[in-house]
mmCIF file of C-alpha atoms in Angstrom:
data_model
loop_
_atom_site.group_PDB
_atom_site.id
_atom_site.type_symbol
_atom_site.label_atom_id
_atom_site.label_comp_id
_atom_site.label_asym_id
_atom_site.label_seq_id
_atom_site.Cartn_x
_atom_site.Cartn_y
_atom_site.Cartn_z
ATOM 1 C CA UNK A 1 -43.409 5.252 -55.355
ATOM 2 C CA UNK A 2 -41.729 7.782 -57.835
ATOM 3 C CA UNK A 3 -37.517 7.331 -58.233
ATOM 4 C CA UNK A 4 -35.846 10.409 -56.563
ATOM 5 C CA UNK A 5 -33.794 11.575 -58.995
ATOM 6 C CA UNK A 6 -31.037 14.322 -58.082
ATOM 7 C CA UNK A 7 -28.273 16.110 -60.117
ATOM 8 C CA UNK A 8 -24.676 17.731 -58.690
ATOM 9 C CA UNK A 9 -21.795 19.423 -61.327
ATOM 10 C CA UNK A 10 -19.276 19.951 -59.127
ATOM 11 C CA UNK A 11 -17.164 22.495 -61.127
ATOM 12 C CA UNK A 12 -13.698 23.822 -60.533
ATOM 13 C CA UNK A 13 -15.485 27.014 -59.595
ATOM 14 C CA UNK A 14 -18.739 26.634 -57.998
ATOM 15 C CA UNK A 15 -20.642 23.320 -57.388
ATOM 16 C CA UNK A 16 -24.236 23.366 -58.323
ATOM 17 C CA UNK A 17 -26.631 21.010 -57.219
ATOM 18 C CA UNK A 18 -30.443 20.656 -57.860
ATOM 19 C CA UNK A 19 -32.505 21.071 -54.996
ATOM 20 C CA UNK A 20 -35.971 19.873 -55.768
ATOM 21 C CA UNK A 21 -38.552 20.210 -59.068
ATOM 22 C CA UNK A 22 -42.041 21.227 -59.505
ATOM 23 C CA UNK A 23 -43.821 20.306 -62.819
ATOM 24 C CA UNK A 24 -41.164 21.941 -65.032
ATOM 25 C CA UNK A 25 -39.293 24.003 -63.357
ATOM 26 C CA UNK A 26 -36.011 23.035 -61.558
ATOM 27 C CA UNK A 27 -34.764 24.856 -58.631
ATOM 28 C CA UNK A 28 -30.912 25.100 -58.273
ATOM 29 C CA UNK A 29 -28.622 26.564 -55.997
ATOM 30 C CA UNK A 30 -24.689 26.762 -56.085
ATOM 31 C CA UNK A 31 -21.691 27.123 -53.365
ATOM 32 C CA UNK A 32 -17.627 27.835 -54.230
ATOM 33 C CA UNK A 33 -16.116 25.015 -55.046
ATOM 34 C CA UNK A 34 -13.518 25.375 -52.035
ATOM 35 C CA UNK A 35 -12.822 22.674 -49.128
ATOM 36 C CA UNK A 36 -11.638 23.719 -46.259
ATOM 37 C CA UNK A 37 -9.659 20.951 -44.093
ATOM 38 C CA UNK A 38 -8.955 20.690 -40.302
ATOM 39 C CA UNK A 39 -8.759 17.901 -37.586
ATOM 40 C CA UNK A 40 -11.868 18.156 -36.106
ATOM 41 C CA UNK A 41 -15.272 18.893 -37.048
ATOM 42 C CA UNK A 42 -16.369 22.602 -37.237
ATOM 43 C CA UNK A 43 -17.247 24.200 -33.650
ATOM 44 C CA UNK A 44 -21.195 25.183 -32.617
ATOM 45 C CA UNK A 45 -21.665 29.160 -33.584
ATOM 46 C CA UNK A 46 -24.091 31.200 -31.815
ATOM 47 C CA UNK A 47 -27.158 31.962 -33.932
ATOM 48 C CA UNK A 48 -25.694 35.388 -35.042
ATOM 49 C CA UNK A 49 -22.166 34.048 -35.723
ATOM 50 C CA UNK A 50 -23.223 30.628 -37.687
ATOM 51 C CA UNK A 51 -22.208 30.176 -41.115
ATOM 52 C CA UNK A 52 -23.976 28.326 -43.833
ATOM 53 C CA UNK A 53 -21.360 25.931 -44.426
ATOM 54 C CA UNK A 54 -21.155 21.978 -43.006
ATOM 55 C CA UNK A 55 -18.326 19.608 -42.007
ATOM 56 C CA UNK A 56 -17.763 16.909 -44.027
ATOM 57 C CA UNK A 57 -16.055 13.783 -43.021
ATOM 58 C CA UNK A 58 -13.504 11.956 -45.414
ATOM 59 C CA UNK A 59 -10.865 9.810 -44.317
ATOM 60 C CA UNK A 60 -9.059 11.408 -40.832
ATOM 61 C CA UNK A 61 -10.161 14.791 -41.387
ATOM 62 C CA UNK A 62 -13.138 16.999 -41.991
ATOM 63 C CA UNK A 63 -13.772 19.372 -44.717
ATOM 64 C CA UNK A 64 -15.976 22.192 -44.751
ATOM 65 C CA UNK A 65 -18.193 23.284 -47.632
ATOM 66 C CA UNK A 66 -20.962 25.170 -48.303
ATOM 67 C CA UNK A 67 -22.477 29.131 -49.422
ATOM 68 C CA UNK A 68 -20.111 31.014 -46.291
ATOM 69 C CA UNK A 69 -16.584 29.219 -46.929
ATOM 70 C CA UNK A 70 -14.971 32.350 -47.397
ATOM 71 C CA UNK A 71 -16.296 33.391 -44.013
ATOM 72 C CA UNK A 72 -13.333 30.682 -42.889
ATOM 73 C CA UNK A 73 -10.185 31.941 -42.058
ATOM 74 C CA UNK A 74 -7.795 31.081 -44.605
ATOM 75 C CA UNK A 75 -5.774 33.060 -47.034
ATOM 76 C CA UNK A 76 -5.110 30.532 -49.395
ATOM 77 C CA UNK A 77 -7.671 29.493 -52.091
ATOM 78 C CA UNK A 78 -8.024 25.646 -51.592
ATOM 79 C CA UNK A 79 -9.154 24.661 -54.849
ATOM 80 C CA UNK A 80 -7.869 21.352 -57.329
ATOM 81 C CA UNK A 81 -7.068 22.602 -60.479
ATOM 82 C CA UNK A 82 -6.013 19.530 -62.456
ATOM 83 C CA UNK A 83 -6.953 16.396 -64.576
ATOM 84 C CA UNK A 84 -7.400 14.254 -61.181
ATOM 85 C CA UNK A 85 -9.683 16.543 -59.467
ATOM 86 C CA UNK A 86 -12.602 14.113 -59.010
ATOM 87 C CA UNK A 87 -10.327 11.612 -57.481
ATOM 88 C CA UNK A 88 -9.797 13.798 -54.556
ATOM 89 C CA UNK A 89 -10.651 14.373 -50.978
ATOM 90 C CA UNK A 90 -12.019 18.105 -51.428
ATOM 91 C CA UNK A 91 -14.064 16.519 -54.864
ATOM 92 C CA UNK A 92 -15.898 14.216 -52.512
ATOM 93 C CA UNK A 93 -16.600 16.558 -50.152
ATOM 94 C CA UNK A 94 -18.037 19.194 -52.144
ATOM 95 C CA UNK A 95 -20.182 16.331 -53.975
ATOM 96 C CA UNK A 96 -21.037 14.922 -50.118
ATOM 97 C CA UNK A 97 -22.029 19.069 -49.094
ATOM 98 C CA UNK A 98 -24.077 19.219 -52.124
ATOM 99 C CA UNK A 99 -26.016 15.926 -51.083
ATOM 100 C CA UNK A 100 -26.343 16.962 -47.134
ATOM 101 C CA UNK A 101 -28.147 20.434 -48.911
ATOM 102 C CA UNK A 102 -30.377 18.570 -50.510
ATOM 103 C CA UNK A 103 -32.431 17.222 -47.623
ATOM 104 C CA UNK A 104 -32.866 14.008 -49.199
ATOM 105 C CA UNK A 105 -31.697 10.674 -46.885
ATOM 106 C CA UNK A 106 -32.194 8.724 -50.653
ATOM 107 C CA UNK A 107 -31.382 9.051 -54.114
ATOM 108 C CA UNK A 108 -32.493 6.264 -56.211
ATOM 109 C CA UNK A 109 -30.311 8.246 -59.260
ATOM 110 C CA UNK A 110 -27.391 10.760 -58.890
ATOM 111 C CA UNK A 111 -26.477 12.198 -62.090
ATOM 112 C CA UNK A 112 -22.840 14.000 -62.313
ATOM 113 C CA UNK A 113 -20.981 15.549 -64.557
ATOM 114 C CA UNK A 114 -17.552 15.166 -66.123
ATOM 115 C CA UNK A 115 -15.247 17.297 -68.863
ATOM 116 C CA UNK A 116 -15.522 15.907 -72.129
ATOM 117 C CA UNK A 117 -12.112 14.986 -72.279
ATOM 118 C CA UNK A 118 -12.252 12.726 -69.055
ATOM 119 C CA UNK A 119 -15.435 11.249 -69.383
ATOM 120 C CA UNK A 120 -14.636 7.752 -70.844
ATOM 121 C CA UNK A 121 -11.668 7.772 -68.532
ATOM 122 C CA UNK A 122 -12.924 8.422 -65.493
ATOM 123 C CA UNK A 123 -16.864 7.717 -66.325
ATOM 124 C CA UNK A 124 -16.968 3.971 -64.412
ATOM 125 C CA UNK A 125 -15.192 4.955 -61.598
ATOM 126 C CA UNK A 126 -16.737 8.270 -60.677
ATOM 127 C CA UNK A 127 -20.078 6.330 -60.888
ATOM 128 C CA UNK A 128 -18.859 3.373 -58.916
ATOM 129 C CA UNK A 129 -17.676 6.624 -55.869
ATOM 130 C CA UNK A 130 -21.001 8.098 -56.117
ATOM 131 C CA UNK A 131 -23.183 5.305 -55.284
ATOM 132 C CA UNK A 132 -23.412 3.785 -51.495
ATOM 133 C CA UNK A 133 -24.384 5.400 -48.478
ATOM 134 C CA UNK A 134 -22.094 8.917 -48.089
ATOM 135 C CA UNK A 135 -21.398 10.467 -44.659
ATOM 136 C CA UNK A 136 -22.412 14.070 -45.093
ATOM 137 C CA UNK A 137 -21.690 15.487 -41.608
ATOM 138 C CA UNK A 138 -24.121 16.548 -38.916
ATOM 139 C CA UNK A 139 -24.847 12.574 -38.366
ATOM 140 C CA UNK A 140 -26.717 12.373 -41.340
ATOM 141 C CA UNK A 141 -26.381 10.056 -44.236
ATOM 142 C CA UNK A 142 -27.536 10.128 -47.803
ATOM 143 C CA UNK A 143 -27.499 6.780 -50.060
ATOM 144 C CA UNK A 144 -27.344 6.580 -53.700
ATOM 145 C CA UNK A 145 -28.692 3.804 -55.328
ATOM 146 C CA UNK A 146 -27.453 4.287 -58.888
ATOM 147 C CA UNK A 147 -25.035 7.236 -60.368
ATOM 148 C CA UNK A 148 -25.017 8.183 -64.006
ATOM 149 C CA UNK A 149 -22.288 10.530 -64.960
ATOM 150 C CA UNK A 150 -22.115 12.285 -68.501
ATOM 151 C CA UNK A 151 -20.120 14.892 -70.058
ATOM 152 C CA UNK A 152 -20.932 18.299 -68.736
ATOM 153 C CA UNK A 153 -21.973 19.838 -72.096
ATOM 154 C CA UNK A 154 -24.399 17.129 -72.964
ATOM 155 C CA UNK A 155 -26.603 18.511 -69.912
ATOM 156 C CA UNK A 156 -26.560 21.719 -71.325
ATOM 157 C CA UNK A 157 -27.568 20.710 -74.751
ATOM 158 C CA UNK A 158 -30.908 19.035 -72.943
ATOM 159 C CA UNK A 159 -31.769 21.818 -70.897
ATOM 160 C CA UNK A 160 -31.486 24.301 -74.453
ATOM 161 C CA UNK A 161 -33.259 21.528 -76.143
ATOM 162 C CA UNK A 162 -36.144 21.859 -73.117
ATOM 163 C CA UNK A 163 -36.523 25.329 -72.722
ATOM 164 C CA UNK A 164 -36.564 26.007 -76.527
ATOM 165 C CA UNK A 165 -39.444 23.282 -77.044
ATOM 166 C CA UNK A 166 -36.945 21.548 -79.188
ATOM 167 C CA UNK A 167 -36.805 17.844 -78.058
ATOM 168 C CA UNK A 168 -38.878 16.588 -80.514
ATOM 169 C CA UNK A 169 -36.826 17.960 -83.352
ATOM 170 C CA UNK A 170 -33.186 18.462 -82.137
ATOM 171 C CA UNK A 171 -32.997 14.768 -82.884
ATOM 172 C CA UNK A 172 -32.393 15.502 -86.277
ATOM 173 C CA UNK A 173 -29.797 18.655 -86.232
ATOM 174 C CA UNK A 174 -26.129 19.088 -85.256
ATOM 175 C CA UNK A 175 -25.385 21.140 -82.319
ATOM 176 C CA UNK A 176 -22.067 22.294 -80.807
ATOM 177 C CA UNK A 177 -22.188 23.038 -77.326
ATOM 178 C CA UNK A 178 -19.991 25.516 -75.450
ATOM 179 C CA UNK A 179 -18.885 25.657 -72.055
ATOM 180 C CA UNK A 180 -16.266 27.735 -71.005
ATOM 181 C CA UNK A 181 -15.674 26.780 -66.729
ATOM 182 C CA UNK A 182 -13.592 28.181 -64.169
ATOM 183 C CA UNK A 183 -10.543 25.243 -65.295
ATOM 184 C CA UNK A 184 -11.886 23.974 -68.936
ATOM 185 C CA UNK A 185 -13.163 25.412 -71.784
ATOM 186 C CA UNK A 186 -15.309 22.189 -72.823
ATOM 187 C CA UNK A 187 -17.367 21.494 -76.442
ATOM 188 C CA UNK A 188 -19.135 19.002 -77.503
ATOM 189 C CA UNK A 189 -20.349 18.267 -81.154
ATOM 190 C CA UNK A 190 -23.247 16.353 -81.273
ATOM 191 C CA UNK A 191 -26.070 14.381 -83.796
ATOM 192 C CA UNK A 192 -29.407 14.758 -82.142
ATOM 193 C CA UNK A 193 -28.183 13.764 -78.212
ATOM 194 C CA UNK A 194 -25.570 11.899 -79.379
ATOM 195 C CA UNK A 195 -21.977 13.074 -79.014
ATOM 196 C CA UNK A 196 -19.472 12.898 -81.806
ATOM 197 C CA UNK A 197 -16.444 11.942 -79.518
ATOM 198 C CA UNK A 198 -13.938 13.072 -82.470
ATOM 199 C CA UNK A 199 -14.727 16.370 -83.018
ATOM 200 C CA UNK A 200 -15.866 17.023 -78.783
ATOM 201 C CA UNK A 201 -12.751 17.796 -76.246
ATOM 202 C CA UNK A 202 -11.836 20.126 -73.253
ATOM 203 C CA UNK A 203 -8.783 22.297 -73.264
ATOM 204 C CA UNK A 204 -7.450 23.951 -69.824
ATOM 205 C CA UNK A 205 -8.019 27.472 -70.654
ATOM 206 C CA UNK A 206 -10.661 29.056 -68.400
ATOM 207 C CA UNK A 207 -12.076 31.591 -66.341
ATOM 208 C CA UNK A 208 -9.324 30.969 -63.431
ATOM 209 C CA UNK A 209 -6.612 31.618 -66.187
ATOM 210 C CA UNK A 210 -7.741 34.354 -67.055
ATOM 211 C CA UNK A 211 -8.025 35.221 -63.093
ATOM 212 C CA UNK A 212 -4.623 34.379 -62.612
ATOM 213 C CA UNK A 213 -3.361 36.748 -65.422
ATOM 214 C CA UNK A 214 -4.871 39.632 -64.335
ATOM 215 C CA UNK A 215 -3.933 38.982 -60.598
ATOM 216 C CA UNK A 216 0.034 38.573 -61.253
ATOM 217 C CA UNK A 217 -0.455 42.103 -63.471
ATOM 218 C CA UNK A 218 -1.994 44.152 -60.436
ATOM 219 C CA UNK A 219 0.876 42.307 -58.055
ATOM 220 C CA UNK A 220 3.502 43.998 -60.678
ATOM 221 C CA UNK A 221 1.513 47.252 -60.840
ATOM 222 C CA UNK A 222 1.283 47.321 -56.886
ATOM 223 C CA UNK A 223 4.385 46.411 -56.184
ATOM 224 C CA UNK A 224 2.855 43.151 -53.560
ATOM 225 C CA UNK A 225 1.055 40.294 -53.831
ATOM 226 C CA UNK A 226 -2.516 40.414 -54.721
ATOM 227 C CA UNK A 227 -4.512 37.093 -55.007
ATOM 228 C CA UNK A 228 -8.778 37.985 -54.168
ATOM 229 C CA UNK A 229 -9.349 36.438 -57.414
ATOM 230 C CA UNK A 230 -13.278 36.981 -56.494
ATOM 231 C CA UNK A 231 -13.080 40.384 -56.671
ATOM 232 C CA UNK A 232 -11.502 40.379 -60.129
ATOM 233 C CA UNK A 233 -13.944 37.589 -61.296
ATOM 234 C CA UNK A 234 -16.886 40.488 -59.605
ATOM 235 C CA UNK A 235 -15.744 43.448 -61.538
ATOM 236 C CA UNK A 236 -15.174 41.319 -65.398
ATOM 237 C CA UNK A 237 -18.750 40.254 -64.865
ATOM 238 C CA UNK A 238 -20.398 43.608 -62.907
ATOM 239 C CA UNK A 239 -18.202 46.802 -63.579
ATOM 240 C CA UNK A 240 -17.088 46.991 -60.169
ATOM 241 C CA UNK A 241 -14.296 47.531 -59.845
ATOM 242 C CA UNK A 242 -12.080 46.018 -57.002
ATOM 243 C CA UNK A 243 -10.810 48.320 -54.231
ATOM 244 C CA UNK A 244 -7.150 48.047 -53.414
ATOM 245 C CA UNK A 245 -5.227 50.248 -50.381
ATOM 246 C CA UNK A 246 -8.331 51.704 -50.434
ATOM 247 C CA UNK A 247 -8.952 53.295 -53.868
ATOM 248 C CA UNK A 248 -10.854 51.597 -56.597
ATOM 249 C CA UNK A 249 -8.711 49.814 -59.036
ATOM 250 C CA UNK A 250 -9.298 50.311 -62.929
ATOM 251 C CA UNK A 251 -8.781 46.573 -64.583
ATOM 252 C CA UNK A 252 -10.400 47.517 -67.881
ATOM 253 C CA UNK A 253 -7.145 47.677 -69.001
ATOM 254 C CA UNK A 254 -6.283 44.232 -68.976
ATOM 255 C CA UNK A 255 -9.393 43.058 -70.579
ATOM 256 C CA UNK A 256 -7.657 42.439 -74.014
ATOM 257 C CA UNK A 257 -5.386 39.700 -71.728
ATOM 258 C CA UNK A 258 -8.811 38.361 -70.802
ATOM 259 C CA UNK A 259 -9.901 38.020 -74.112
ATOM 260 C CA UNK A 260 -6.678 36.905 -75.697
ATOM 261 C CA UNK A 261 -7.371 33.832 -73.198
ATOM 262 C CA UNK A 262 -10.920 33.310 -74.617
ATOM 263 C CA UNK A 263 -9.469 33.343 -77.864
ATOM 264 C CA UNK A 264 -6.626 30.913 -77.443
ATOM 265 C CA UNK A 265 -9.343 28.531 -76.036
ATOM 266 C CA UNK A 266 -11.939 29.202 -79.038
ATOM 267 C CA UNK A 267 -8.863 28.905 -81.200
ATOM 268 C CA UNK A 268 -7.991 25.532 -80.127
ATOM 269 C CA UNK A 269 -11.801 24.315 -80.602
ATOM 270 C CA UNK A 270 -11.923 25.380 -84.258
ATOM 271 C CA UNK A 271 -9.451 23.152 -85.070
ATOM 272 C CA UNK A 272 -11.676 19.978 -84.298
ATOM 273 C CA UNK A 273 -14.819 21.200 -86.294
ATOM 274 C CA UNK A 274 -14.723 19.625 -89.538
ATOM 275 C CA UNK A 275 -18.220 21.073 -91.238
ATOM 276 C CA UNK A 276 -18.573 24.452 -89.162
ATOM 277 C CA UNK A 277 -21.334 25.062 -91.784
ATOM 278 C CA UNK A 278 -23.372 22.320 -91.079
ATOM 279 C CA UNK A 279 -23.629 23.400 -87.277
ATOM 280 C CA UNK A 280 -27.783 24.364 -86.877
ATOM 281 C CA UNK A 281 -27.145 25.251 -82.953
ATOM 282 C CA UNK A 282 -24.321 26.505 -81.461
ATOM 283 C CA UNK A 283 -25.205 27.118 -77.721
ATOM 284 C CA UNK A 284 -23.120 29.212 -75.002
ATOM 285 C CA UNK A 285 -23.092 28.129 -71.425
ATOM 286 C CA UNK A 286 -21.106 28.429 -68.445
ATOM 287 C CA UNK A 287 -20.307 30.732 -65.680
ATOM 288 C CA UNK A 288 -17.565 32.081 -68.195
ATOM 289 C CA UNK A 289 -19.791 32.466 -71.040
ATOM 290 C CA UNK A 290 -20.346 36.583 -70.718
ATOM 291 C CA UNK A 291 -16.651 37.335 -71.429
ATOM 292 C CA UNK A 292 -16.105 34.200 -73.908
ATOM 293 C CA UNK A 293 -19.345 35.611 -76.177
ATOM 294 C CA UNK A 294 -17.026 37.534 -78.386
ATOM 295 C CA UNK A 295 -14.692 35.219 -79.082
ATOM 296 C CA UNK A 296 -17.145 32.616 -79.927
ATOM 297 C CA UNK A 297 -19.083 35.345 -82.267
ATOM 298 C CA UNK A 298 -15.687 36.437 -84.164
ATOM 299 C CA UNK A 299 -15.197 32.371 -84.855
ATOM 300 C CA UNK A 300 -18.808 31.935 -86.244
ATOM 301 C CA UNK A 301 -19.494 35.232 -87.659
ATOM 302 C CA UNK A 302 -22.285 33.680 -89.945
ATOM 303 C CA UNK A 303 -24.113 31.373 -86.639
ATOM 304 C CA UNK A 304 -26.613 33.057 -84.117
ATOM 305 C CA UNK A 305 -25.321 32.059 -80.995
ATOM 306 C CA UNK A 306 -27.801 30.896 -78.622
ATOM 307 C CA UNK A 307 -27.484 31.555 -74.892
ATOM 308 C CA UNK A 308 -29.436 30.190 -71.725
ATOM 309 C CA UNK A 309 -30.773 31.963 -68.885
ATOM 310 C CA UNK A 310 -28.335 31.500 -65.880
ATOM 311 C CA UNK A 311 -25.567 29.317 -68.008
ATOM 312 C CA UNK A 312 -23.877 28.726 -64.687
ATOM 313 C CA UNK A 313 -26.938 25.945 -64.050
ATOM 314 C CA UNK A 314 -27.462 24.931 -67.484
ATOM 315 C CA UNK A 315 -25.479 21.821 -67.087
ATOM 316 C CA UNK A 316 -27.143 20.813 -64.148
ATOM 317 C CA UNK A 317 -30.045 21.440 -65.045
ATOM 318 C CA UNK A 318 -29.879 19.384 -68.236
ATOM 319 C CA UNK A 319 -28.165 16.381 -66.042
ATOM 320 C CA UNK A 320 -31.606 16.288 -63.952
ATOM 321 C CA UNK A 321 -33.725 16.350 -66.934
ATOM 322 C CA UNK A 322 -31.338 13.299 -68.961
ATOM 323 C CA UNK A 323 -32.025 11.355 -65.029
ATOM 324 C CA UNK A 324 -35.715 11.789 -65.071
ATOM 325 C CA UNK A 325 -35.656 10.269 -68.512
ATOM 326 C CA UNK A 326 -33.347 7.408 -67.686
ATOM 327 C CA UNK A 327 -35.477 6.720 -64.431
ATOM 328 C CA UNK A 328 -38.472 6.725 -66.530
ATOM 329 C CA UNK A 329 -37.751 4.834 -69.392
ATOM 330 C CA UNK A 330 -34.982 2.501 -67.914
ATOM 331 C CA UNK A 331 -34.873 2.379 -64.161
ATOM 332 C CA UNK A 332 -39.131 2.083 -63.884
ATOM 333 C CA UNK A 333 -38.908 -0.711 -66.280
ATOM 334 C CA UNK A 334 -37.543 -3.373 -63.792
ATOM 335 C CA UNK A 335 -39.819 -2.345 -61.884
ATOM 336 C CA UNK A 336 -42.770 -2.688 -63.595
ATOM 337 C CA UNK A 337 -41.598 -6.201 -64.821
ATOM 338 C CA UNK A 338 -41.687 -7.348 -61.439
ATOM 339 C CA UNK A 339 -45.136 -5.329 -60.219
ATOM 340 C CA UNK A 340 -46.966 -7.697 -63.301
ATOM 341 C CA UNK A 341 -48.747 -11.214 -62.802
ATOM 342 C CA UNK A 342 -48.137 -13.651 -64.852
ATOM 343 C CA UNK A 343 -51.097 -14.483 -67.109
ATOM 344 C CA UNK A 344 -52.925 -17.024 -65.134
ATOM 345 C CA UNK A 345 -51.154 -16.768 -62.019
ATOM 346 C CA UNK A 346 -53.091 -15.513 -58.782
ATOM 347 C CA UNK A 347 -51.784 -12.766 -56.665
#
């Protein structure tokens, strides 16, 4: 029987989460990373009221996650924006509503993602969190029988390494990997698949800073507070332009705050390259990749910077190919150890 293998990055801004694959291709879908709590498990909607979200259980109180979760009603953006996120309540539960959308009852490998800063910190126990049997609402119940977790740009490195038909040679070449996120801007330096821990590291300067920024400048502009930090994250990636008291809002002016952000970040990367020259791919991924593309140009003026389709799943993507390899080539082996007879033995 073939090992179900399954991949989840829960981000600080969207969790994305593999759904199934079909020769090569690997279908992905994504919901805002926001948990909503409340005593008691989400009511029955009528069929043209229901909302695409579920209820997920942890500890005394139930968390709901999922594509509508800004249909709940709640002004305030529930989201962990710190070093300790994946040691959380609203962590597990977006992991746990990634699992229930699945439609699996079994994963025989869950492969997760970390920042590069955190990953030998929090590697052992994240994987020791993920595996068991999880509650994911609805009485339904997925188990994982082994978690790998691995540093969120290393996915993305596979998945470019994939799509480019490059796995055969990328073993020999350096690559730095960028991937600026809703909390981190992460890169990792690496030899073939191989990280180089020293010159690989996160810094907390992301999309949701830049967010932030431009939300306390319309509050001063408007004279009260404004915090729909989705329709500010709409119009930097679309054009459109948010509408406030009714009249559309111009933000273009604060786009040089934006990309004094993406600059501080790309800034603070530079300084842990040592041979920028010796770099043969430099790859851009992320949901925050469209307005950190300049910044990363200006730094490596003399680099073509290679980009993915859809960024946002990159990572993911890459985590589900890296599983299919480890359940191939180290999970199948016990397995086919125990499946052989002896010489001489009967069956």
């Amino acid at each position: 029987m073939d090992l179900i293998v399954r991949a989840v990055d829960v981000g600080s801004g969207n969790t994305k989460y593999v759904v199934g694959t079909e020769g090569t291709e690997i279908r992905c879908a994504s919901f805002p990373s926001i948990a909503y709590p409340s005593a008691s498990e989400t009511q029955a909607w009528s069929a043209s009221e229901r909302r695409k979200t579920v209820s997920i259980p942890i500890g005394h109180l139930f968390y709901e996650v999922g594509p509508d979760v800004h249909l709940v009603a709640d002004s305030v953006r529930a989201t962990q924006l710190h070093d300790e996120y994946t040691d959380t309540p609203e962590y597990m539960a977006l992991l746990r509503g990634a699992l229930h959308l699945m439609k699996q009852s079994r994963i025989d490998l869950l492969v997760v993602g970390l920042p590069v800063a955190l990953l030998h910190l929090k590697k052992a126990a994240l994987e020791k969190a993920m595996t068991g049997t999880h509650d994911v609402g609805g009485g339904k119940t997925v188990t994982v029988v082994k978690a790998l977790a691995v540093a969120q740009p290393q996915g993305a490195l596979a998945h470019y390494a994939s799509v480019h038909k490059k796995m055969a040679t990328i073993g020999n070449e350096q690559s730095l990997i960028i991937d600026p996120g809703s909390r981190t801007f992460d890169w990792l330096v690496a030899r073939g698949m191989r990280q180089v821990q020293k010159q690989s590291h996160s810094f907390n300067r992301g999309m949701s800073d830049v967010l932030r920024l431009i939300a306390a400048e319309i509050t001063k502009d408007i004279g009260s507070p404004y915090r729909d930090l989705d329709a500010i994250d709409l119009a930097l990636r679309t054009g459109k332009q948010p509408v406030i008291f009714q009249k559309s809002y111009d933000i273009t002016r604060f786009m040089p705050m934006a990309e004094a952000v993406a600059q501080q970040a790309v800034s603070a990367m530079k300084q842990y390259i040592e041979s920028p020259h010796s770099l043969q791919n430099i790859i851009l991924v992320g949901g925050g990749a469209f307005l950190f593309k300049k910044a990363v140009k200006a730094a490596f003026p003399n680099h073509k910077i290679h980009e993915v389709k859809e960024p946002m799943f990159a990572n993911v993507r890459g985590f589900q190919l890296a599983g299919q390899n480890y359940a191939r080539t180290v999970m199948a082996a016990p397995r086919a150890d125990q499946g052989a007879t002896p010489s001489g033995s009967k069956q």
